[in-house]
Coordinates of C-alpha atoms in Angstrom, one line a residue:
Chain A
M17 CA 102.3 26.4 76.1
D18 CA 100.6 23.5 74.4
L19 CA 98.4 24.5 71.5
N20 CA 97.5 21.0 70.4
F21 CA 94.0 19.6 70.8
T22 CA 93.6 17.1 73.6
E23 CA 92.8 13.5 72.8
T24 CA 89.2 14.2 74.1
Q25 CA 88.8 17.1 71.7
D26 CA 90.2 14.9 68.8
I27 CA 87.6 12.2 69.6
V28 CA 84.8 14.8 69.7
R29 CA 85.9 16.1 66.3
T30 CA 86.2 12.6 64.7
T31 CA 82.9 11.6 66.2
A32 CA 81.1 14.7 65.0
R33 CA 82.6 14.4 61.6
E34 CA 81.4 10.7 61.3
F35 CA 78.0 11.7 62.6
M36 CA 77.7 14.4 59.9
A37 CA 78.9 11.9 57.2
R38 CA 76.3 9.3 58.3
Y39 CA 73.3 11.5 59.0
Y40 CA 73.7 14.9 57.6
P41 CA 74.5 15.1 53.9
K42 CA 74.4 18.4 52.0
S43 CA 71.2 17.3 50.2
L44 CA 69.5 17.3 53.6
V45 CA 70.8 20.9 54.3
R46 CA 69.1 21.9 51.1
E47 CA 65.9 20.1 52.0
L48 CA 65.8 21.7 55.5
E49 CA 66.4 25.1 54.0
E50 CA 63.3 24.7 51.8
E51 CA 61.0 23.5 54.6
P52 CA 59.3 26.0 56.9
I53 CA 60.0 23.9 60.0
G54 CA 63.4 22.5 59.0
F55 CA 63.7 19.8 61.7
R56 CA 64.4 16.1 61.7
E57 CA 63.4 14.2 64.9
D58 CA 65.5 11.2 64.2
I59 CA 68.7 13.2 63.8
W60 CA 67.9 15.3 66.9
K61 CA 67.4 12.1 68.9
E62 CA 70.7 10.7 67.7
A63 CA 72.5 13.9 68.8
A64 CA 70.7 13.7 72.1
N65 CA 71.6 10.1 72.6
L66 CA 75.3 11.0 72.0
G67 CA 75.0 13.5 74.8
W68 CA 75.6 16.5 72.6
L69 CA 72.7 18.6 73.9
G70 CA 74.0 18.1 77.5
W71 CA 77.6 18.5 76.7
V72 CA 78.3 21.3 79.2
I73 CA 75.5 20.2 81.6
P74 CA 76.9 18.4 84.7
E75 CA 76.2 14.7 85.1
E76 CA 74.0 15.3 88.1
Y77 CA 71.5 17.0 85.8
G78 CA 71.7 14.3 83.1
G79 CA 74.5 15.9 81.0
V80 CA 77.9 14.9 79.9
G81 CA 79.9 17.2 82.2
G82 CA 82.2 18.2 79.4
D83 CA 83.8 21.6 79.0
F84 CA 83.2 24.6 76.8
L85 CA 86.2 24.0 74.6
E86 CA 84.9 20.6 73.7
L87 CA 81.6 22.2 72.8
I88 CA 83.6 24.6 70.6
V89 CA 85.1 21.7 68.7
L90 CA 81.7 20.2 68.2
L91 CA 80.3 23.5 66.9
E92 CA 83.2 23.8 64.4
E93 CA 82.2 20.5 62.9
M94 CA 78.6 21.6 62.8
G95 CA 79.6 24.8 61.0
K96 CA 81.6 22.7 58.6
A97 CA 78.5 20.6 57.8
C98 CA 76.0 23.5 57.8
F99 CA 74.1 21.9 60.7
M100 CA 70.7 23.5 61.0
L101 CA 68.8 21.8 63.7
P102 CA 68.2 23.9 66.9
F103 CA 71.3 22.7 68.7
F104 CA 72.9 26.1 68.9
S105 CA 69.8 27.8 70.3
T106 CA 69.1 25.1 72.8
V107 CA 72.7 24.8 74.1
I108 CA 73.2 28.5 74.3
C109 CA 70.0 28.9 76.4
S110 CA 71.1 26.1 78.7
L111 CA 74.1 28.1 79.8
P112 CA 72.3 30.9 81.7
I113 CA 70.0 28.3 83.3
L114 CA 73.1 26.5 84.5
A115 CA 74.8 29.7 85.6
A116 CA 71.9 31.5 87.3
G117 CA 69.0 29.1 87.6
T118 CA 67.7 27.8 90.9
K119 CA 68.3 24.2 91.9
E120 CA 64.6 23.5 91.1
Q121 CA 64.9 25.1 87.7
K122 CA 68.1 23.2 86.9
E123 CA 66.5 19.9 88.0
E124 CA 63.4 20.6 86.0
L125 CA 64.9 22.0 82.8
L126 CA 68.5 20.7 82.3
P127 CA 67.7 16.9 82.1
K128 CA 65.0 17.6 79.5
I129 CA 67.4 19.7 77.5
A130 CA 70.1 17.0 77.7
Q131 CA 67.7 14.3 76.6
G132 CA 66.5 16.3 73.6
E133 CA 63.0 16.7 75.0
M134 CA 63.1 20.5 75.4
I135 CA 64.2 22.8 72.5
F136 CA 64.9 26.3 73.5
S137 CA 65.0 29.5 71.5
L138 CA 66.7 32.7 72.6
A139 CA 64.2 35.6 72.5
F140 CA 66.5 38.6 72.9
T141 CA 66.8 40.9 69.8
E142 CA 64.1 43.3 68.9
P143 CA 63.3 45.6 65.9
S144 CA 66.3 47.8 66.9
A145 CA 68.5 44.8 66.0
T146 CA 71.0 45.6 68.7
Y147 CA 72.5 43.4 71.4
E148 CA 72.8 46.4 73.7
A149 CA 70.5 46.6 76.7
A150 CA 68.9 49.7 75.4
G151 CA 67.4 47.6 72.6
I152 CA 65.2 45.7 75.1
E153 CA 61.8 47.3 75.0
T154 CA 59.6 44.3 75.6
K155 CA 58.0 44.8 79.0
A156 CA 57.2 42.3 81.7
V157 CA 54.7 43.7 84.3
A158 CA 54.0 42.1 87.7
D159 CA 50.5 40.7 88.1
G160 CA 50.0 38.9 91.4
N161 CA 52.2 35.8 91.2
D162 CA 52.7 36.2 87.5
Y163 CA 54.4 38.6 85.0
V164 CA 52.7 39.7 81.8
I165 CA 55.0 40.1 78.8
N166 CA 54.3 42.4 75.9
G167 CA 56.6 43.2 73.0
T168 CA 58.1 42.1 69.7
K169 CA 61.2 40.0 69.3
L170 CA 62.9 39.9 65.9
F171 CA 65.4 37.7 64.2
I172 CA 64.7 34.9 66.7
H173 CA 66.2 31.5 65.6
D174 CA 64.3 28.2 65.9
A175 CA 61.1 29.6 67.4
Q176 CA 59.1 27.4 65.0
V177 CA 60.2 24.2 66.8
A178 CA 60.9 25.6 70.3
H179 CA 59.2 24.2 73.4
S180 CA 60.4 27.2 75.4
F181 CA 61.8 30.7 75.0
L182 CA 64.5 32.3 77.1
C183 CA 63.1 35.8 76.9
A184 CA 64.7 39.0 78.0
A185 CA 62.2 41.6 79.1
R186 CA 62.3 45.0 80.8
T187 CA 60.8 44.9 84.3
E188 CA 61.9 48.4 85.2
T189 CA 62.9 51.5 83.2
D190 CA 66.2 53.2 84.2
K191 CA 67.0 55.7 81.5
A192 CA 70.4 56.5 83.1
N193 CA 71.5 52.9 82.8
P194 CA 69.5 50.7 80.5
E195 CA 71.3 47.6 81.8
N196 CA 69.3 47.9 84.9
G197 CA 65.8 46.6 85.0
I198 CA 66.1 43.6 82.6
T199 CA 64.9 40.2 83.7
L200 CA 65.2 36.8 82.0
F201 CA 62.2 34.5 81.9
V202 CA 61.6 30.9 80.6
V203 CA 58.4 31.1 78.6
D204 CA 56.4 28.1 77.4
A205 CA 56.2 28.5 73.6
K206 CA 52.6 27.3 73.6
S207 CA 51.5 30.1 76.0
P208 CA 48.5 32.0 74.8
G209 CA 49.4 35.3 73.2
I210 CA 52.6 34.2 71.4
K211 CA 52.5 34.7 67.6
I212 CA 55.4 33.3 65.5
T213 CA 56.0 34.5 62.0
P214 CA 58.8 33.1 59.8
L215 CA 61.3 35.5 58.2
E216 CA 63.0 34.9 54.9
A217 CA 66.7 35.2 55.6
I218 CA 69.8 34.9 53.4
A219 CA 70.9 31.7 55.0
D220 CA 67.4 30.1 55.3
D221 CA 68.3 29.5 58.9
K222 CA 64.8 29.6 60.4
Q223 CA 64.6 33.1 61.8
T224 CA 61.3 34.4 63.0
E225 CA 59.4 37.3 64.5
V226 CA 57.9 36.4 67.9
I227 CA 55.2 38.7 69.3
F228 CA 54.4 38.4 72.9
K229 CA 50.9 39.8 73.6
D230 CA 49.7 39.6 77.3
V231 CA 51.7 36.4 77.8
K232 CA 51.6 35.3 81.4
V233 CA 54.6 33.6 83.1
S234 CA 54.9 32.6 86.7
K235 CA 57.5 34.3 88.9
D236 CA 59.0 30.9 89.3
A237 CA 60.0 31.1 85.6
M238 CA 62.5 33.9 86.3
I239 CA 66.2 33.1 85.7
G240 CA 68.3 35.0 88.2
E241 CA 67.1 38.0 90.1
I242 CA 64.4 40.6 89.2
N243 CA 66.0 43.5 87.2
Q244 CA 69.4 41.8 87.4
G245 CA 69.2 39.9 84.1
F246 CA 71.7 41.8 82.0
P247 CA 74.9 40.6 83.6
I248 CA 73.7 37.0 82.9
I249 CA 72.8 38.1 79.3
K250 CA 76.2 39.7 78.8
R251 CA 77.9 36.5 79.7
L252 CA 75.5 34.6 77.5
L253 CA 76.2 36.9 74.6
E254 CA 80.0 36.4 75.0
Q255 CA 79.5 32.6 75.0
A256 CA 77.2 32.8 72.1
A257 CA 79.6 35.0 70.1
V258 CA 82.5 32.6 70.5
A259 CA 80.2 29.7 69.7
K260 CA 79.1 31.4 66.5
C261 CA 82.8 32.0 65.7
A262 CA 83.4 28.3 66.0
E263 CA 80.6 27.6 63.5
M264 CA 82.0 30.2 61.2
M265 CA 85.5 28.8 61.4
G266 CA 84.2 25.3 60.8
G267 CA 82.7 26.6 57.6
A268 CA 85.9 28.4 56.7
D269 CA 87.8 25.1 57.2
W270 CA 85.5 23.5 54.7
M271 CA 86.1 26.3 52.2
V272 CA 89.8 26.3 52.5
E273 CA 90.1 22.5 52.2
N274 CA 87.8 22.3 49.2
C275 CA 89.3 25.3 47.4
V276 CA 92.8 23.8 47.8
A277 CA 91.6 20.5 46.5
Y278 CA 89.8 22.1 43.6
A279 CA 92.8 24.3 42.7
I280 CA 94.9 21.1 42.4
E281 CA 92.4 19.1 40.4
R282 CA 91.0 21.7 38.1
V283 CA 93.0 22.0 34.9
Q284 CA 92.7 25.2 32.8
Y285 CA 95.0 26.1 29.9
G286 CA 96.9 22.8 30.4
K287 CA 97.8 23.4 34.0
P288 CA 96.1 23.0 37.4
I289 CA 94.7 26.5 38.4
G290 CA 96.6 26.2 41.6
S291 CA 99.8 26.7 39.7
Y292 CA 98.8 30.2 38.7
G293 CA 100.0 33.1 40.8
I294 CA 96.7 34.7 41.5
I295 CA 95.1 31.5 42.8
Q296 CA 98.2 30.8 44.9
S297 CA 97.9 34.3 46.3
Y298 CA 94.2 33.8 47.1
L299 CA 94.8 30.5 48.8
S300 CA 97.8 31.5 50.8
E301 CA 95.9 34.5 52.1
M302 CA 92.9 32.4 52.9
W303 CA 95.0 29.8 54.7
A304 CA 96.7 32.5 56.8
E305 CA 93.7 34.6 57.6
V306 CA 91.5 31.6 58.5
G307 CA 94.3 30.2 60.6
I308 CA 94.7 33.5 62.5
A309 CA 91.0 33.9 63.1
K310 CA 90.7 30.4 64.3
R311 CA 93.5 30.8 66.8
L312 CA 92.0 34.0 68.2
M313 CA 88.7 32.2 68.5
Y314 CA 90.3 29.4 70.4
Y315 CA 92.0 31.9 72.8
A316 CA 88.7 33.7 73.4
A317 CA 86.9 30.3 73.9
W318 CA 89.6 29.4 76.4
L319 CA 89.1 32.6 78.3
V320 CA 85.3 32.0 78.3
A321 CA 85.9 28.5 79.7
Q322 CA 88.1 30.0 82.5
G323 CA 85.1 32.1 83.5
G324 CA 87.0 35.4 83.8
P325 CA 86.7 38.7 82.0
C326 CA 86.9 38.2 78.2
A327 CA 84.8 41.0 76.6
K328 CA 87.7 42.4 74.6
E329 CA 89.0 39.1 73.3
V330 CA 85.5 37.8 72.4
A331 CA 84.8 41.0 70.5
M332 CA 88.2 40.8 68.7
A333 CA 87.5 37.2 67.8
K334 CA 84.0 37.8 66.6
S335 CA 84.9 40.8 64.6
L336 CA 87.9 39.0 62.9
A337 CA 86.0 35.7 62.3
S338 CA 83.1 37.6 60.7
E339 CA 85.3 39.7 58.4
V340 CA 87.5 36.7 57.5
Y341 CA 84.6 34.3 56.8
R342 CA 82.8 36.9 54.7
S343 CA 85.9 37.9 52.6
Q344 CA 87.2 34.4 52.2
T345 CA 83.9 33.0 51.0
R346 CA 83.9 35.7 48.4
M347 CA 87.4 34.5 47.4
G348 CA 86.2 30.9 47.4
V349 CA 83.6 31.8 44.8
Q350 CA 86.4 33.3 42.7
I351 CA 88.4 30.1 42.9
F352 CA 85.5 27.9 42.0
G353 CA 84.5 30.2 39.2
G354 CA 81.2 29.7 37.5
I355 CA 80.3 26.5 39.2
G356 CA 80.7 28.2 42.6
T357 CA 77.8 30.5 41.8
T358 CA 75.3 27.7 41.1
R359 CA 72.7 26.3 43.5
E360 CA 74.0 22.8 42.9
H361 CA 77.4 23.6 44.3
D362 CA 78.0 23.7 48.1
M363 CA 80.0 27.0 48.0
G364 CA 76.8 29.0 48.1
L365 CA 75.7 27.4 51.3
Y366 CA 78.8 28.8 53.0
Y367 CA 78.7 32.1 51.2
R368 CA 75.2 32.8 52.5
R369 CA 75.9 31.6 56.0
A370 CA 79.0 33.8 56.2
R371 CA 76.9 36.9 55.6
Q372 CA 74.3 35.9 58.1
A373 CA 76.6 34.7 60.9
A374 CA 78.6 38.0 60.8
L375 CA 75.6 39.8 62.1
L376 CA 74.7 37.4 64.9
F377 CA 75.8 38.2 68.5
G378 CA 77.6 41.3 67.4
D379 CA 78.5 42.5 63.9
P380 CA 82.1 43.5 63.1
I381 CA 81.5 47.3 63.6
S382 CA 79.8 46.9 67.0
M383 CA 82.5 44.4 68.1
R384 CA 85.2 46.9 67.2
E385 CA 83.4 49.5 69.2
R386 CA 83.4 47.1 72.1
V387 CA 87.2 46.6 71.7
A388 CA 87.7 50.4 71.6
Q389 CA 85.7 50.7 74.9
E390 CA 87.6 47.9 76.5
I391 CA 91.0 49.6 75.7
G392 CA 89.8 52.8 77.2
L393 CA 88.8 54.9 74.1
Chain B
M12 CA 84.7 -13.6 79.3
N13 CA 87.8 -11.5 78.5
I14 CA 88.2 -10.2 75.0
I15 CA 91.3 -8.5 73.5
V16 CA 90.9 -6.3 70.4
C17 CA 93.9 -5.4 68.4
I18 CA 93.7 -2.0 66.8
K19 CA 96.0 0.1 64.7
Q20 CA 96.4 3.8 64.0
V21 CA 96.4 4.7 60.3
P22 CA 96.4 7.9 58.2
D23 CA 92.9 9.2 57.9
P24 CA 91.5 7.6 54.8
E25 CA 89.0 10.5 54.5
I26 CA 91.6 13.1 53.5
P27 CA 91.3 14.5 50.0
P28 CA 93.3 12.4 47.5
V29 CA 95.5 15.4 46.8
K30 CA 96.8 15.3 50.4
F31 CA 98.1 11.7 50.0
Q32 CA 101.8 11.7 49.3
I33 CA 104.5 9.0 49.3
D34 CA 108.3 9.0 49.3
P35 CA 109.1 6.5 46.6
E36 CA 112.8 6.4 47.4
G37 CA 112.3 5.8 51.1
K38 CA 109.2 3.6 50.3
K39 CA 107.2 5.4 52.9
V40 CA 103.9 7.2 53.1
I41 CA 104.4 10.9 54.1
P42 CA 102.0 11.6 57.0
P43 CA 99.7 14.4 55.8
D44 CA 100.4 17.7 57.5
G45 CA 97.8 18.7 60.1
V46 CA 95.7 15.6 59.8
T47 CA 95.2 13.5 62.9
P48 CA 95.6 9.7 62.3
V49 CA 92.6 7.6 63.1
I50 CA 91.7 4.0 64.1
S51 CA 91.7 1.6 61.2
V52 CA 88.1 1.2 60.1
F53 CA 88.2 -2.6 60.1
D54 CA 89.7 -2.5 63.6
E55 CA 86.9 -0.2 64.7
R56 CA 84.4 -2.8 63.5
A57 CA 86.3 -5.4 65.6
V58 CA 85.8 -3.1 68.6
E59 CA 82.1 -3.0 67.7
A60 CA 82.0 -6.8 67.6
A61 CA 83.6 -7.0 71.0
L62 CA 81.2 -4.4 72.4
K63 CA 78.2 -6.3 71.1
L64 CA 79.5 -9.3 73.0
K65 CA 80.0 -7.1 76.1
D66 CA 76.5 -5.8 75.8
K67 CA 75.1 -9.3 75.7
Y68 CA 77.4 -11.3 78.0
K69 CA 79.1 -8.6 80.2
A70 CA 82.5 -9.4 78.8
K71 CA 85.6 -7.4 79.7
V72 CA 87.1 -5.8 76.6
T73 CA 90.7 -4.7 76.4
A74 CA 92.0 -2.7 73.4
L75 CA 95.6 -3.3 72.4
T76 CA 97.7 -1.3 70.1
L77 CA 101.3 -1.2 68.9
G78 CA 102.8 2.0 67.8
P79 CA 104.5 5.3 68.6
D80 CA 103.4 7.7 71.3
S81 CA 100.6 9.1 69.1
A82 CA 99.0 5.6 68.8
K83 CA 97.5 5.8 72.2
A84 CA 94.9 8.1 70.7
V85 CA 93.2 5.0 69.1
I86 CA 93.1 3.3 72.5
R87 CA 91.4 6.5 73.8
H88 CA 88.9 6.2 70.9
A89 CA 88.1 2.6 71.7
L90 CA 87.7 3.5 75.4
A91 CA 85.3 6.2 74.4
M92 CA 83.3 3.6 72.4
G93 CA 83.0 1.5 75.5
V94 CA 86.0 -0.9 76.0
D95 CA 87.1 -1.4 79.6
A96 CA 90.8 -1.1 79.4
G97 CA 93.7 -0.2 77.1
V98 CA 97.2 -1.4 76.6
H99 CA 99.7 0.5 74.5
I100 CA 102.9 -1.2 73.4
Q101 CA 105.0 1.9 72.7
Y102 CA 107.5 1.4 69.9
E103 CA 108.4 4.4 67.8
A104 CA 109.7 2.2 64.9
A105 CA 106.5 0.1 64.7
G106 CA 106.0 1.3 61.1
E107 CA 109.2 -0.5 60.1
L108 CA 107.9 -3.9 61.1
D109 CA 106.3 -6.2 58.6
S110 CA 103.2 -8.3 59.4
F111 CA 105.4 -11.0 60.9
G112 CA 107.2 -8.6 63.3
T113 CA 104.0 -6.9 64.3
A114 CA 102.2 -10.2 64.9
H115 CA 105.1 -11.4 67.1
V116 CA 105.0 -8.3 69.3
L117 CA 101.2 -8.4 69.6
M118 CA 101.3 -12.1 70.5
K119 CA 103.8 -11.3 73.3
A120 CA 101.5 -8.5 74.5
I121 CA 98.5 -10.8 74.5
E122 CA 100.4 -13.4 76.5
K123 CA 101.4 -10.7 78.9
I124 CA 97.7 -9.6 79.3
G125 CA 96.8 -13.3 79.7
D126 CA 93.5 -14.9 80.6
Y127 CA 91.6 -14.2 77.3
S128 CA 88.9 -16.2 75.6
L129 CA 88.8 -14.3 72.3
V130 CA 91.1 -12.1 70.3
L131 CA 89.5 -9.8 67.7
C132 CA 91.3 -8.0 64.8
G133 CA 90.2 -6.1 61.8
R134 CA 90.2 -8.2 58.6
Q135 CA 93.1 -6.0 57.4
A136 CA 94.6 -2.7 58.2
A137 CA 93.2 0.2 56.2
D138 CA 96.6 1.5 55.3
W139 CA 98.6 -1.5 53.9
D140 CA 95.7 -3.9 53.4
A141 CA 98.0 -6.9 54.0
G142 CA 95.4 -8.9 56.1
Q143 CA 98.2 -11.0 57.6
V144 CA 98.6 -9.9 61.3
G145 CA 95.5 -11.6 62.7
L146 CA 96.3 -14.9 61.1
L147 CA 99.9 -14.7 62.3
I148 CA 99.0 -13.8 65.9
A149 CA 96.7 -16.9 66.0
E150 CA 99.5 -19.1 64.5
N151 CA 101.9 -17.7 67.1
L152 CA 99.5 -18.3 70.0
G153 CA 98.5 -21.7 68.6
I154 CA 94.8 -21.0 68.7
P155 CA 92.1 -21.4 66.0
V156 CA 91.3 -18.5 63.7
V157 CA 88.2 -17.5 61.7
T158 CA 88.5 -14.8 59.2
V159 CA 86.3 -12.1 57.7
A160 CA 83.5 -12.4 60.2
K161 CA 80.1 -10.7 59.8
K162 CA 78.8 -11.9 63.1
V163 CA 80.4 -13.2 66.3
D164 CA 78.3 -14.8 69.1
L165 CA 78.5 -17.4 71.8
Q166 CA 76.8 -20.8 71.6
D167 CA 77.1 -22.8 74.8
D168 CA 80.9 -22.7 75.5
K169 CA 81.9 -22.1 71.9
L170 CA 82.0 -19.2 69.4
R171 CA 79.5 -19.1 66.6
V172 CA 81.0 -17.1 63.8
E173 CA 79.5 -16.1 60.4
S174 CA 82.3 -15.8 58.0
V175 CA 81.9 -14.0 54.7
I176 CA 82.6 -15.8 51.4
Q177 CA 82.1 -14.5 47.9
D178 CA 78.4 -15.3 47.6
G179 CA 77.3 -15.7 51.1
Y180 CA 78.7 -16.8 54.4
H181 CA 79.9 -19.9 56.3
V182 CA 78.7 -20.6 59.9
M183 CA 81.6 -21.8 61.9
E184 CA 81.7 -23.2 65.5
V185 CA 85.0 -22.6 67.2
S186 CA 86.4 -23.6 70.6
M187 CA 87.9 -20.8 72.7
P188 CA 90.4 -19.3 73.1
A189 CA 90.2 -18.2 69.4
L190 CA 91.0 -15.3 67.1
V191 CA 88.5 -13.8 64.8
T192 CA 89.1 -11.2 62.1
V193 CA 86.1 -8.9 61.6
S194 CA 84.9 -7.4 58.4
S195 CA 82.8 -4.3 57.7
E196 CA 79.7 -6.5 57.1
I197 CA 79.3 -6.6 60.9
G198 CA 77.7 -3.2 60.6
L199 CA 78.5 0.4 61.4
S200 CA 80.5 0.9 64.6
R201 CA 78.8 2.9 67.3
L202 CA 79.7 6.5 67.7
P203 CA 81.3 7.4 71.1
T204 CA 78.8 9.1 73.4
G205 CA 79.7 12.3 75.2
I206 CA 79.7 10.4 78.5
G207 CA 82.0 7.7 77.0
I208 CA 84.4 10.4 75.7
V209 CA 84.6 12.2 79.0
K210 CA 85.0 8.9 80.9
A211 CA 87.6 7.6 78.5
A212 CA 89.8 10.6 79.3
R213 CA 90.0 9.5 83.0
V214 CA 91.1 5.9 82.2
K215 CA 94.8 5.2 82.7
I216 CA 96.2 3.4 79.6
E217 CA 98.8 0.7 80.5
N218 CA 101.9 1.7 78.7
L219 CA 104.5 -1.1 78.0
S220 CA 107.7 -1.3 76.0
V221 CA 108.7 -4.2 73.8
E222 CA 111.2 -5.1 76.5
D223 CA 108.4 -5.2 79.1
I224 CA 106.6 -7.9 77.2
G225 CA 109.7 -9.8 76.2
A226 CA 109.3 -9.3 72.5
D227 CA 112.4 -9.8 70.3
I228 CA 112.2 -7.4 67.4
P229 CA 113.4 -9.3 64.3
E230 CA 116.5 -7.7 62.8
A231 CA 115.3 -8.4 59.2
R232 CA 111.9 -8.3 57.7
C233 CA 110.4 -11.5 56.4
T234 CA 108.8 -9.5 53.5
E235 CA 110.5 -7.0 51.3
L236 CA 108.8 -3.9 49.9
I237 CA 110.0 -3.7 46.3
K238 CA 108.3 -0.6 45.1
L239 CA 105.9 2.0 46.5
Y240 CA 104.0 4.1 44.0
V241 CA 100.7 5.8 43.4
P242 CA 99.0 4.1 40.4
V243 CA 98.3 6.5 37.5
R244 CA 94.6 6.5 36.6
D245 CA 93.7 7.4 33.1
I246 CA 90.1 8.5 33.2
Q247 CA 88.3 9.1 29.9
C248 CA 84.8 10.4 30.0
Q249 CA 82.2 9.6 27.3
I250 CA 79.0 11.5 27.1
I251 CA 76.0 9.4 25.9
E252 CA 73.6 11.5 24.0
A253 CA 70.1 10.2 23.2
D254 CA 66.6 11.6 23.0
T255 CA 65.2 9.9 26.0
V256 CA 66.5 8.6 29.4
Q257 CA 65.5 5.1 28.3
E258 CA 67.6 5.3 25.1
S259 CA 70.5 6.7 27.1
A260 CA 70.3 3.8 29.6
E261 CA 70.1 1.2 26.8
E262 CA 73.2 2.7 25.1
L263 CA 75.0 2.8 28.4
A264 CA 74.2 -0.9 28.9
V265 CA 75.5 -1.7 25.4
R266 CA 78.8 0.1 26.0
L267 CA 79.3 -1.4 29.5
R268 CA 78.8 -4.8 27.9
E269 CA 81.2 -4.0 25.1
A270 CA 83.7 -3.1 27.8
K271 CA 83.0 -6.4 29.5
I272 CA 82.0 -4.6 32.7
I273 CA 78.6 -6.2 32.8

């Protein structure tokens, strides 16, 4: 059993770290948080030129042909830098196209994604705020060669800059099994009938409400088979949950590293605060818990990369990462003391993101319920 | 045109200062736990200089390193940036060698690779900052050397090198083969692309021992490390209080002048 990173993963990490140091200072994070659009074309193009948007897209479709674990390393560094551009949304949406799209759809969409020309937003969650199939009430009704979509999507990331939505809609009602009758569509974000309203969220991470009113899409825009979208979505949600874990653990890494450095440098009552028992206790607990959560995340990511069943492990990883990131950022504020509560200090960026990310792609309670189901309870 | 770039693996200079530790008795730097070593930043600039020539003249670029097993990671990094081949002289005790010993081994490796027009090195390694190895390799090979380059280009059948001096730069014309040490003024090095990273993983790095290249490891160092220590910095902070920003700036300028800083 070799638990070391590969040389390739190490290069991905150092490259991403250098990229963030060159192009993505914390001052920019704050600027983007304040802006309604929160996007920088030049940085997006740089990321695209490095192949990041097409990391898991095969070379035949203009991508890098890398693997999911390398993407996880990249996402860790993005979490560490509080990266806000619509990378996560776009890459996550490319996965079901890759897995279930037709050859024509792949040839049309994937090269544009890889080159940074097409930004995607995942239009899945609705006012019920659940990731279960029963939460999908948006309807798509056949109309000749088209489908007409009506419904409201809520907490949708990056809709304000998206060229397209990957939208989950109900094409058939099966009350006995809500997972039946869901279909995935690629929807042009400029389609008539789409209304996007920004939401104010704790992490200022560009969430929106997206209303679809009589929005027409061609049958050719369907990803996968009619009524058979939920298995694709399930896989997507597993991939997204692990990817979100990676972002969270990158943020947790920043916190632990900076808290340790501060505890050594900050002198109070004539001694570094790291020499006091309570701070040592905080930091050793943070070090251990973040280490455990990261390793569970890597295991879940490895299972996802293998393509086999991983629902239980993904749920365990997401639940633990969410709880650890939330509790450890609270302890981080304790260690930094007063300065850690100010807007000027970076700690708040991570504190707010920890609370937001815990709810995305499965909050800890729903993830623990999933684990319970998976172990037969 | 064949270019050889000498690169070195060093402790990551971006680690927090609190993680940097030394063993004063053993006169060694203690590798920071859990931190992957990286390519020396000046050597990375040398790779960039080589790749600029490759972009313009379709040169073949070979990255060469001397070090323990872990050092091949810097070759992989250079491959990801775009060099064509990598040679790793594996020697676990490379850290014990001084600049003379290192230059001897690298000279032998360069002779083994053969058929080169240009050897590029960083102006100095980012760990010990000695700045000797490039010069000594050139001396050993018997080829001309230009140091601290900010630009390297071809002009007819010669090299045209802009070499940094205190208040500007010299333009030097050099016949080839030659060795040039590269400085950070050459500009930021390119980041490895995804395609480059994935392709680099497929390249086989040539692994050679010091015996394979016929190098004789000197029994004694030519230089002796007398003492290794972390300098103690005594920082005193003075707060300048004034009614306006302009007055603060004036007072700051006065105090800096008094301290003979400006």
